[in-house]
PDB file of C-alpha atoms and ligand atoms in Angstrom:
ATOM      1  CA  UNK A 147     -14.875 -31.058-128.671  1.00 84.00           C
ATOM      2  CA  UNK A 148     -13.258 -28.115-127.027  1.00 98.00           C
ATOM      3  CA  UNK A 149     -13.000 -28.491-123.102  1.00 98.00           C
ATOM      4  CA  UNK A 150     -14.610 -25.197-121.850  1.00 98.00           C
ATOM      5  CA  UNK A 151     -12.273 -22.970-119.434  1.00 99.00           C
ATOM      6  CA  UNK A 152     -13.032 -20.667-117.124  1.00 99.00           C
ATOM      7  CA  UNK A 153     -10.648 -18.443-115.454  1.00 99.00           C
ATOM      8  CA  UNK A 154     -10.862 -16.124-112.504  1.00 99.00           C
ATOM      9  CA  UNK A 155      -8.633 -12.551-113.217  1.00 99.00           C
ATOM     10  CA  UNK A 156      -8.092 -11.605-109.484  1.00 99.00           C
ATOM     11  CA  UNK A 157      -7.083  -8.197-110.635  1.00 98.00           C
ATOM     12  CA  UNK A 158      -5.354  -5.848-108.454  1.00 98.00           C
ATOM     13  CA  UNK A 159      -7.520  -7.725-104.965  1.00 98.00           C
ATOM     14  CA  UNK A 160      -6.237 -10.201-102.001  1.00 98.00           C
ATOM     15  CA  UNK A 161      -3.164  -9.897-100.229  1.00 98.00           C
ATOM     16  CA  UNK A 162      -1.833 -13.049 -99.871  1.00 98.00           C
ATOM     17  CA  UNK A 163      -3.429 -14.238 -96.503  1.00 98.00           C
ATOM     18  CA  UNK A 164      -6.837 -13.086 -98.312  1.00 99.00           C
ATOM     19  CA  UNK A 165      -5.798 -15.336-101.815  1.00 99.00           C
ATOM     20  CA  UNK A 166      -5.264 -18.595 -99.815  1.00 98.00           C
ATOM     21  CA  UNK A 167      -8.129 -18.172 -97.857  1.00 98.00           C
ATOM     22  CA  UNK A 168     -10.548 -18.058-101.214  1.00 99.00           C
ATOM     23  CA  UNK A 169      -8.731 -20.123-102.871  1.00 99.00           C
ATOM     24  CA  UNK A 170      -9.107 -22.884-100.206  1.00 98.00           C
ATOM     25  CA  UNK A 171     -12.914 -21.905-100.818  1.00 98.00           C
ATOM     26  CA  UNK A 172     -12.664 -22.966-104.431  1.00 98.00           C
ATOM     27  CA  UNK A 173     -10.909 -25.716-104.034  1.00 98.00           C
ATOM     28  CA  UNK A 174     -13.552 -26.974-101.676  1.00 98.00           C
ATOM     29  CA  UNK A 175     -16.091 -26.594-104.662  1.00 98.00           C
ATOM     30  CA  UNK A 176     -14.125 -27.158-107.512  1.00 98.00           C
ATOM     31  CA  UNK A 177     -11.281 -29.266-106.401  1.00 97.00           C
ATOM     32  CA  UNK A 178     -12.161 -32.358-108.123  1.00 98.00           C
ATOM     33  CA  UNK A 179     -13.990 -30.452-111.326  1.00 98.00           C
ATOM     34  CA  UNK A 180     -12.354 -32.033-114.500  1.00 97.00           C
ATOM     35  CA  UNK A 181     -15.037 -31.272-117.034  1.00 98.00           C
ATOM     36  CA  UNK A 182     -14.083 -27.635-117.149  1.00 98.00           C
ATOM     37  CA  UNK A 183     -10.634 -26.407-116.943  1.00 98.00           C
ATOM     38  CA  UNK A 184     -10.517 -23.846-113.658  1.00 98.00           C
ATOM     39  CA  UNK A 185      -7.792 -21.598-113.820  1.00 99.00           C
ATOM     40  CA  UNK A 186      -6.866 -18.791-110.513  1.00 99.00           C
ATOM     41  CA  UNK A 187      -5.227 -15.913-111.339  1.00 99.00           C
ATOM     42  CA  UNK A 188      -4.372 -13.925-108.618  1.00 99.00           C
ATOM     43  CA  UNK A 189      -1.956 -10.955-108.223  1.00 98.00           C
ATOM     44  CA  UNK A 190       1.601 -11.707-108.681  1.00 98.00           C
ATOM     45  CA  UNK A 191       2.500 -11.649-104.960  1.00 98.00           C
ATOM     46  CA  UNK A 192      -0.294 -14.280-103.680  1.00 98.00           C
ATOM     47  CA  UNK A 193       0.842 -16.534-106.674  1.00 98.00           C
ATOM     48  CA  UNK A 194       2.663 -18.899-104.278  1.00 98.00           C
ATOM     49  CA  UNK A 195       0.085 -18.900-101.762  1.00 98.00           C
ATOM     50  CA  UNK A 196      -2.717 -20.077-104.019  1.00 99.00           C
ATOM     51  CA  UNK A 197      -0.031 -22.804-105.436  1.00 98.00           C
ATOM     52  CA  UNK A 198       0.254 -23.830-102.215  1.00 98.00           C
ATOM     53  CA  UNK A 199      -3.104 -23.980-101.507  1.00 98.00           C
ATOM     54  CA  UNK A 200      -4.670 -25.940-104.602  1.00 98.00           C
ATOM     55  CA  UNK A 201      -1.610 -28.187-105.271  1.00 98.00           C
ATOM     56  CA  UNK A 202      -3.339 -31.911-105.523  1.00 98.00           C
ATOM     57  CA  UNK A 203      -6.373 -30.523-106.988  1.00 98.00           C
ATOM     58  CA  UNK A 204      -6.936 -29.809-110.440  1.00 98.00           C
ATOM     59  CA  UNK A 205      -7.410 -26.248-110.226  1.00 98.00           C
ATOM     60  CA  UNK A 206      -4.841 -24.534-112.416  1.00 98.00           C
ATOM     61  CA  UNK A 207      -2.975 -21.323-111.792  1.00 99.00           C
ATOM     62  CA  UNK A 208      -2.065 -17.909-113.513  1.00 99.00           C
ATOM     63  CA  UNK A 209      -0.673 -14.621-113.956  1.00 99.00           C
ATOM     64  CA  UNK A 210      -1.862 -11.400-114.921  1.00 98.00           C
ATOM     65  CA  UNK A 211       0.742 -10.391-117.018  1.00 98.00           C
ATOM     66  CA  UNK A 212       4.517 -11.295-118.158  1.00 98.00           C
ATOM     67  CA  UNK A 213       7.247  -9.465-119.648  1.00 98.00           C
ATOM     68  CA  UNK A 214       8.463 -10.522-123.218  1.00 98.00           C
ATOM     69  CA  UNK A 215      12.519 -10.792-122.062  1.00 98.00           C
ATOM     70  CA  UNK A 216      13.759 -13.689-119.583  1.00 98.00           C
ATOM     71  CA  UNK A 217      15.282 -11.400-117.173  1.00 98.00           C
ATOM     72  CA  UNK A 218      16.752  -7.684-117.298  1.00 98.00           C
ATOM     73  CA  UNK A 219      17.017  -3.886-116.402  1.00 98.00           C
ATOM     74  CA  UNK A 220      12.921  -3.514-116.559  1.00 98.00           C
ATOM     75  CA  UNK A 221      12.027  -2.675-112.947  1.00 98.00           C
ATOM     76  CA  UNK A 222       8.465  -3.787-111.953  1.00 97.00           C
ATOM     77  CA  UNK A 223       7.881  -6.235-114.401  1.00 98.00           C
ATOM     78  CA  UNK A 224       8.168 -10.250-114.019  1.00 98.00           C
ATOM     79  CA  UNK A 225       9.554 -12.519-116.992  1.00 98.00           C
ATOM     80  CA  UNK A 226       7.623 -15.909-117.884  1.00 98.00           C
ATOM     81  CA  UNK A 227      10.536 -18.152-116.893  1.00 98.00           C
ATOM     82  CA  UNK A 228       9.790 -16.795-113.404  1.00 98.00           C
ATOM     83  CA  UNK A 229       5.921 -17.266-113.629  1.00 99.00           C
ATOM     84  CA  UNK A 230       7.129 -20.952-114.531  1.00 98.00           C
ATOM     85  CA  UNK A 231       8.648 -21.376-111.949  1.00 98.00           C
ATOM     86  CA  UNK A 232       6.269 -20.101-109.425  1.00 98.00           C
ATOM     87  CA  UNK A 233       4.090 -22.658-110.766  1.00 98.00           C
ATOM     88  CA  UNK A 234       1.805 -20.923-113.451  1.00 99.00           C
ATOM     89  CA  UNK A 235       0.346 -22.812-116.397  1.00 98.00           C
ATOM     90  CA  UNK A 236      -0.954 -19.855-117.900  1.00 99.00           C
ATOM     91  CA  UNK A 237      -0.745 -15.997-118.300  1.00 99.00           C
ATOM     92  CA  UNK A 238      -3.236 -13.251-119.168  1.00 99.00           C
ATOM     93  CA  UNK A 239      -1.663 -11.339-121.436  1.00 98.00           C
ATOM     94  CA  UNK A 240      -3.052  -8.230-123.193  1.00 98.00           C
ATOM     95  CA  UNK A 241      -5.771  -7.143-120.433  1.00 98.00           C
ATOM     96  CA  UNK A 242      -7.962  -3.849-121.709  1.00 98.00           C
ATOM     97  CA  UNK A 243      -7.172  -2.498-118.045  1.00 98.00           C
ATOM     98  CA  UNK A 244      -3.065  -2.933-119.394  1.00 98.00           C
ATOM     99  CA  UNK A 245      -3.342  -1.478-122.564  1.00 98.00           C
ATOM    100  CA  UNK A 246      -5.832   0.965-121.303  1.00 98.00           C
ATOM    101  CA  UNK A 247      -3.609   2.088-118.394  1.00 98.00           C
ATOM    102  CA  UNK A 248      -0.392   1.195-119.104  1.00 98.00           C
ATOM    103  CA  UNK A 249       0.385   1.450-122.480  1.00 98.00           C
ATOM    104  CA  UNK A 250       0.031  -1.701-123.723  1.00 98.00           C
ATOM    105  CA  UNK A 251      -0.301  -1.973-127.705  1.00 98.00           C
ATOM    106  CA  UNK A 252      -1.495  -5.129-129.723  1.00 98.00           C
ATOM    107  CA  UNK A 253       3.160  -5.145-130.406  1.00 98.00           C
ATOM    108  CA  UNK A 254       3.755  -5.169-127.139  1.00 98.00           C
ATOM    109  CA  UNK A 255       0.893  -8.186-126.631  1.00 99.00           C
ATOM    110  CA  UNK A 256       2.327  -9.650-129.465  1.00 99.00           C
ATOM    111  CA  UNK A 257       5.750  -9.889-128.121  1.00 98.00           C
ATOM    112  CA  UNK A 258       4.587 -10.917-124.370  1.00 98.00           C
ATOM    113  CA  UNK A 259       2.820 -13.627-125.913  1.00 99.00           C
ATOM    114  CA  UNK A 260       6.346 -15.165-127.822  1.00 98.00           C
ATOM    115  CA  UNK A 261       8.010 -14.678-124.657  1.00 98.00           C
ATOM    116  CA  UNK A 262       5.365 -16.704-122.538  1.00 99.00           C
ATOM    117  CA  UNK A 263       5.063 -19.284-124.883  1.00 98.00           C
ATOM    118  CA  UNK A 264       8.969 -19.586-125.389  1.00 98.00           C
ATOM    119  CA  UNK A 265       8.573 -20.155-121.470  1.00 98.00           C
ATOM    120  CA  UNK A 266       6.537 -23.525-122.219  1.00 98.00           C
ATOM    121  CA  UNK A 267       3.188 -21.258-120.518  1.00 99.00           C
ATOM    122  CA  UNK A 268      -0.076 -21.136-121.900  1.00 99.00           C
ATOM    123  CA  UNK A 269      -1.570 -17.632-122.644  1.00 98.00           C
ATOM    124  CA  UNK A 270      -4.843 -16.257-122.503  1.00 99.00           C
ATOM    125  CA  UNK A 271      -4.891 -13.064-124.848  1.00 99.00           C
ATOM    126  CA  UNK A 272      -7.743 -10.475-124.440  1.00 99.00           C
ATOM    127  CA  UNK A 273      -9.221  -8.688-127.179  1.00 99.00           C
ATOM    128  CA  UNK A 274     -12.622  -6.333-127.322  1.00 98.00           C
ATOM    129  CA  UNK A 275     -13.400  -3.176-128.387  1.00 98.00           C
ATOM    130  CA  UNK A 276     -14.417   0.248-126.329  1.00 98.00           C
ATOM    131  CA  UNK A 277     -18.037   1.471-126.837  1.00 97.00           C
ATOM    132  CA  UNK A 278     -17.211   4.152-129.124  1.00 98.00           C
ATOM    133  CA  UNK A 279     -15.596   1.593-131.047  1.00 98.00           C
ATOM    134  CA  UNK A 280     -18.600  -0.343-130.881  1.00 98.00           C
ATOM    135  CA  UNK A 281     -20.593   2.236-131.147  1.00 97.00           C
ATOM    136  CA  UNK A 282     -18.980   3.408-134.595  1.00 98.00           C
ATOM    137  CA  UNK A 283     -19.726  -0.360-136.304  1.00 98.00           C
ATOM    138  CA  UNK A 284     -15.803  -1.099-135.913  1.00 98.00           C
ATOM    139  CA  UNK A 285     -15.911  -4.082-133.402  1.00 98.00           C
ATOM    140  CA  UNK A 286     -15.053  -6.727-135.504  1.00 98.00           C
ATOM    141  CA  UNK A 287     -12.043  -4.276-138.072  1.00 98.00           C
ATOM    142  CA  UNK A 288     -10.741  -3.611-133.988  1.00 98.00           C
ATOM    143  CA  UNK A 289     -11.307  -7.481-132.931  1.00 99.00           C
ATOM    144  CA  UNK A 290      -9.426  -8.780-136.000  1.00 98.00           C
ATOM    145  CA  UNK A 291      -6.275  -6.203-135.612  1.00 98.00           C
ATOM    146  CA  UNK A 292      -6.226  -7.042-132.480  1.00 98.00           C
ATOM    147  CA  UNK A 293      -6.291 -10.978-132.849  1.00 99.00           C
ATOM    148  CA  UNK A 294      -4.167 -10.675-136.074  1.00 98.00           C
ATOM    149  CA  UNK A 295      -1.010  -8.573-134.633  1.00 98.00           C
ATOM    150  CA  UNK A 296      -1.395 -10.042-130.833  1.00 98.00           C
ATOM    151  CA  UNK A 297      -1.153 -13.507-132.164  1.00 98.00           C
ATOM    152  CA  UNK A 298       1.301 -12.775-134.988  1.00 98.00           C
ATOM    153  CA  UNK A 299       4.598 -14.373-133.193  1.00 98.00           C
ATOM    154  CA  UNK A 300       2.256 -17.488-132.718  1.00 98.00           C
ATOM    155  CA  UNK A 301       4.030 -20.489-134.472  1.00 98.00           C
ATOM    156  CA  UNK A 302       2.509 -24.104-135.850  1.00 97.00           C
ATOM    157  CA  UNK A 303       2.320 -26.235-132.898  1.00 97.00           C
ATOM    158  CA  UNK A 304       1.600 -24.077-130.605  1.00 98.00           C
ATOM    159  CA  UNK A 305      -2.155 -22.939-130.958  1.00 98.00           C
ATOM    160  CA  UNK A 306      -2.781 -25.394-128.027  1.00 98.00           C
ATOM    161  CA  UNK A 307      -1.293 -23.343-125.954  1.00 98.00           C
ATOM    162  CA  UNK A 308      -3.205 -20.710-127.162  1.00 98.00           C
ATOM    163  CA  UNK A 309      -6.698 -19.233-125.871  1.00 99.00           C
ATOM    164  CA  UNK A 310      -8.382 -16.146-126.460  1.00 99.00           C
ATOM    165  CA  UNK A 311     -10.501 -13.917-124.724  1.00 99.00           C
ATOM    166  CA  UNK A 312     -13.104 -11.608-125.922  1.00 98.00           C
ATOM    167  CA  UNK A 313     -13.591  -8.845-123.580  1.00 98.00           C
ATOM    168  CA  UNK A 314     -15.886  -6.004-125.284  1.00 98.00           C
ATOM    169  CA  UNK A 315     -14.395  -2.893-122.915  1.00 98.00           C
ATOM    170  CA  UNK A 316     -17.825  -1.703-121.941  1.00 98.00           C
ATOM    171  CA  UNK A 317     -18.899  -4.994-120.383  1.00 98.00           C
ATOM    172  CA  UNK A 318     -16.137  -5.207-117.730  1.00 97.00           C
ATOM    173  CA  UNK A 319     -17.409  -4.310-114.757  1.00 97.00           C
ATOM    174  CA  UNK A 320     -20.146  -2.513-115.446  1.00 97.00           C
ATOM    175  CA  UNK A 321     -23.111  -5.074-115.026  1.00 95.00           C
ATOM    176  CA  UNK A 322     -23.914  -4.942-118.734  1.00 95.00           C
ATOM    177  CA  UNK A 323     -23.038  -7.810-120.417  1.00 95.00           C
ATOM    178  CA  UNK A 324     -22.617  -8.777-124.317  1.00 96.00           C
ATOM    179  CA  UNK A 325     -26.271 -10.520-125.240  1.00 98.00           C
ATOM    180  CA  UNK A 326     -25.365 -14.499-125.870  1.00 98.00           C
ATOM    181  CA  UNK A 327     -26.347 -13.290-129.758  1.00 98.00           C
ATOM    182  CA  UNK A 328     -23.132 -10.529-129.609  1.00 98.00           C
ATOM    183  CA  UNK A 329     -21.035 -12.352-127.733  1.00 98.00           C
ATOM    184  CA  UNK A 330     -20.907 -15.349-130.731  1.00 98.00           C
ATOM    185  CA  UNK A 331     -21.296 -13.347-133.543  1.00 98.00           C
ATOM    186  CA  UNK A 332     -17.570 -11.765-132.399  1.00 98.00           C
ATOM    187  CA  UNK A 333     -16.914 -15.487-131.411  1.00 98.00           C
ATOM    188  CA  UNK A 334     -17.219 -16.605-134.856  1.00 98.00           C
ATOM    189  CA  UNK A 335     -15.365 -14.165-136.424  1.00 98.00           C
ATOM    190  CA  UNK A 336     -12.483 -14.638-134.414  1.00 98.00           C
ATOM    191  CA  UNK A 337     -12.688 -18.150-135.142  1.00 98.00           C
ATOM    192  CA  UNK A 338     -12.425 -17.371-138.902  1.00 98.00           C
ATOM    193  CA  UNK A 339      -9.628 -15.258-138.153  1.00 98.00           C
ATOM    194  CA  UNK A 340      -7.736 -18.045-135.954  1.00 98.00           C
ATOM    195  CA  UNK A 341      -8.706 -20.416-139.286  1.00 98.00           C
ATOM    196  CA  UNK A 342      -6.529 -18.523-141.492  1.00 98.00           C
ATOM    197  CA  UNK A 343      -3.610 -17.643-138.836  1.00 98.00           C
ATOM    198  CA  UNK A 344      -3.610 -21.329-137.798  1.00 97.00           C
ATOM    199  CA  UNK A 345      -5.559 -23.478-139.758  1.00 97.00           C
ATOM    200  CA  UNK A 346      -7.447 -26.489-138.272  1.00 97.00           C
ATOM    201  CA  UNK A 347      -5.510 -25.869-135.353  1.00 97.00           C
ATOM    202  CA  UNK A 348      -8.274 -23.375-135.030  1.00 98.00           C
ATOM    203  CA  UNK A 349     -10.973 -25.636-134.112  1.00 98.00           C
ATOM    204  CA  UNK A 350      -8.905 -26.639-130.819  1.00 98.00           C
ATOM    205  CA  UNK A 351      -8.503 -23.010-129.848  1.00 98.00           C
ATOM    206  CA  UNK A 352     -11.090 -22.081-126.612  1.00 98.00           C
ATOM    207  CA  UNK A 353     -12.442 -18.610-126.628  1.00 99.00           C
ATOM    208  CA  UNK A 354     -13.529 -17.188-123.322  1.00 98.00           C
ATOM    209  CA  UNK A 355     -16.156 -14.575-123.051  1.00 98.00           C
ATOM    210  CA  UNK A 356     -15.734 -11.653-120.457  1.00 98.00           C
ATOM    211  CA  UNK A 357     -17.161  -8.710-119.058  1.00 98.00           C
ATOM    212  CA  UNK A 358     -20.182  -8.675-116.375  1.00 98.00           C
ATOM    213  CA  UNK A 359     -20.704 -12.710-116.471  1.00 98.00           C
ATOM    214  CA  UNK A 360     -22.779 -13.914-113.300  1.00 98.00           C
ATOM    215  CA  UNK A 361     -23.809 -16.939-112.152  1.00 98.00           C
ATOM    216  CA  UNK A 362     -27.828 -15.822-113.638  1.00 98.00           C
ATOM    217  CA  UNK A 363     -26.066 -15.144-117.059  1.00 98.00           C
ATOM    218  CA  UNK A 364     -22.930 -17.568-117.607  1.00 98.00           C
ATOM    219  CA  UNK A 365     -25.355 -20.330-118.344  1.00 98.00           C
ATOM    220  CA  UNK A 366     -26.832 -18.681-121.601  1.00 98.00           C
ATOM    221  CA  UNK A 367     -22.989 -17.493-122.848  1.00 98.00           C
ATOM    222  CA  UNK A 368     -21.377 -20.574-122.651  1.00 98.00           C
ATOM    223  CA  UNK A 369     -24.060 -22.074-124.656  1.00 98.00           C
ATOM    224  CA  UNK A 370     -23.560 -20.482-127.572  1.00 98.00           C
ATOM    225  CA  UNK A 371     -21.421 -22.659-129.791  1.00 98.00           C
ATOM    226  CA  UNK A 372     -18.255 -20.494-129.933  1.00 98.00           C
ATOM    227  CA  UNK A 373     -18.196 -19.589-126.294  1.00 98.00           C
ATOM    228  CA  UNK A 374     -15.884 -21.875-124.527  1.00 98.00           C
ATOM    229  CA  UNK A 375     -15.966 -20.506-121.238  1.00 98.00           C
ATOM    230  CA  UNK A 376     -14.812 -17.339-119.358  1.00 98.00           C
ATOM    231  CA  UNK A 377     -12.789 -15.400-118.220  1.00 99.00           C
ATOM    232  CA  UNK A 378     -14.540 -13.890-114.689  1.00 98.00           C
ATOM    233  CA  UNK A 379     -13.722 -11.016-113.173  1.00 98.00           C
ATOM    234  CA  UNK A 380     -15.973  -9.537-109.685  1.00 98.00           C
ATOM    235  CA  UNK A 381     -17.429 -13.109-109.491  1.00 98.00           C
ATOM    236  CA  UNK A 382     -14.420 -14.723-109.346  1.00 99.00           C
ATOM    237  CA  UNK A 383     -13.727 -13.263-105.941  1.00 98.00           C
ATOM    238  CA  UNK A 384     -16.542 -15.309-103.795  1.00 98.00           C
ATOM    239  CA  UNK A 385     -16.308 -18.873-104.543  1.00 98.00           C
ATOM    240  CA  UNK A 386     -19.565 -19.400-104.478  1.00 98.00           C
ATOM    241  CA  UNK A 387     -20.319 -17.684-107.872  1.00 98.00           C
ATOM    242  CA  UNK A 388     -16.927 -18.638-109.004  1.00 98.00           C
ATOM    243  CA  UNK A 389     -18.260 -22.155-108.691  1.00 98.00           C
ATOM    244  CA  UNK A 390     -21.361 -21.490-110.229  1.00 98.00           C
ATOM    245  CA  UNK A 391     -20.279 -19.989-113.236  1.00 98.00           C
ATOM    246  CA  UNK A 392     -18.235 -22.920-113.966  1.00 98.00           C
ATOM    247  CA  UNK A 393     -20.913 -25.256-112.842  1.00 98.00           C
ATOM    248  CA  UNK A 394     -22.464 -23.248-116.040  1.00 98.00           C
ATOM    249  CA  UNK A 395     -19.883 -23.963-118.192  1.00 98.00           C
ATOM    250  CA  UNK A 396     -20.856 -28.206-117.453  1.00 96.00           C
TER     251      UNK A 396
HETATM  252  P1  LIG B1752     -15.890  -8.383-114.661  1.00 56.76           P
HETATM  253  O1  LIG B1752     -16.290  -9.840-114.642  1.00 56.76           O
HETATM  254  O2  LIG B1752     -15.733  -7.809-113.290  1.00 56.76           O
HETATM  255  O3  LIG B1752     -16.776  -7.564-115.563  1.00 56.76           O
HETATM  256  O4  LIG B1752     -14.409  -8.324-115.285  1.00 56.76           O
HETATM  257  C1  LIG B1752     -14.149  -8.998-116.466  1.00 56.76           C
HETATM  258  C2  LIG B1752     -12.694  -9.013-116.706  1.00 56.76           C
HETATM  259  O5  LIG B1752     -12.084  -8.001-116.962  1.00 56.76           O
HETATM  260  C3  LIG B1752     -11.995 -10.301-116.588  1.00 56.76           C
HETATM  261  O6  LIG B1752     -10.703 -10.209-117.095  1.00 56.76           O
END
């Protein structure tokens, strides 16, 4: 049995003062909650305010992105050893907002992911295709390059540390969600994919769904048999639907 996870991607919202405030929300709702792992992931800069805030609990916490070296001349970006330290169990890695506005490429995702797992993080790796990818019948030839070279610097051992995300582009933030049926049938075949990069290994491997999930349509995802959770982005700002998306995930 895979332990479902949902995480909330803060994006580029809260200031810090803002972050500890609604993450003191959460932590009143979902403090305790060890059913589903709950993972915050606020912007780099409230990081230690939301550590602060949910230390004791069980609520987990997360960055948005990390930089494949340990340290260096690349101004503006943050190295896993320093999301580490900061407290951060996990790291989003490979976001379509990154790759669709600032370059990132399934290499680049590929080596962000070896450097946050040489850190001893976790990673959650986003993959999904644009509607005119969708549109042309290439979701799952786009899915499976994606998964394929963005997990490629994954070794044996380490596919617990591993979880994906399947984000179809045109589903985030737009209020139009995948259908339960679309959302598994990419599910599955990422699951076959993860079979042959990692073997049985693959079974243990949670995929989140993304993109538009509510509290009115979280229940029906996460029943589907690949769904493992999700990965939340506008609802993840108000506890309240926060907590009732992973009350869905139960
Ligand atoms: P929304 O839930 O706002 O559609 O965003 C999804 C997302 O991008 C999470 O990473």
């Amino acid at each position: 049995m895979r332990k479902p996870i949902v995480a909330g991607n803060w994006k580029m919202h809260k200031t810090s003062r803002e972050a500890a405030e609604l993450a003191a929300e959460i932590k009143r709702e979902l403090g305790d909650m060890d059913q589903v792992e709950c993972v915050l992931c606020p912007p780099f800069t409230s990081l230690r305010a939301v550590r602060e805030v949910i230390a004791g609990s069980r609520l987990q916490l997360g960055a948005q992105n990390c930089h494949w070296e340990k340290q260096g001349a690349f101004t503006g970006e943050v190295s896993a050893p320093m999301l580490l330290e900061e407290g951060c169990s996990y790291v989003i890695i490979g976001h379509s907002e990154r790759r669709q506005y600032f370059g990132e490429t399934d290499e680049t995702v590929a080596r962000r992911v070896r450097g946050a797992l040489d850190a001893g993080l976790k990673t959650i790796v986003c993959v999904g295709e644009t509607l005119a990818e969708r549109e042309a019948g290439t979701t799952c030839s786009v899915v499976e390059r994606q998964v394929r070279i963005g997990l490629s610097q994954v070794r044996a051992g380490e596919w617990d540390r591993v979880v994906v995300a399947y984000e179809p582009v045109w589903a985030i933030g737009t209020g139009r969600n995948a259908t339960a049926e679309q959302a598994q049938e990419v599910h599955a075949w990422i699951r076959k994919i993860l079979r042959e990069l990692g073997g049985d290994a693959a079974e243990r491997v949670r995929i989140q769904y993304g993109g538009s999930v509510k509290p009115d349509n979280a229940h029906e995802l996460f029943s589907q048999p690949d769904v493992d959770g999700g990965l939340i982005g506008g609802a993840s700002l108000k506890a309240d639907s926060f907590a009732a998306i992973v009350r869905a995930a139960l």
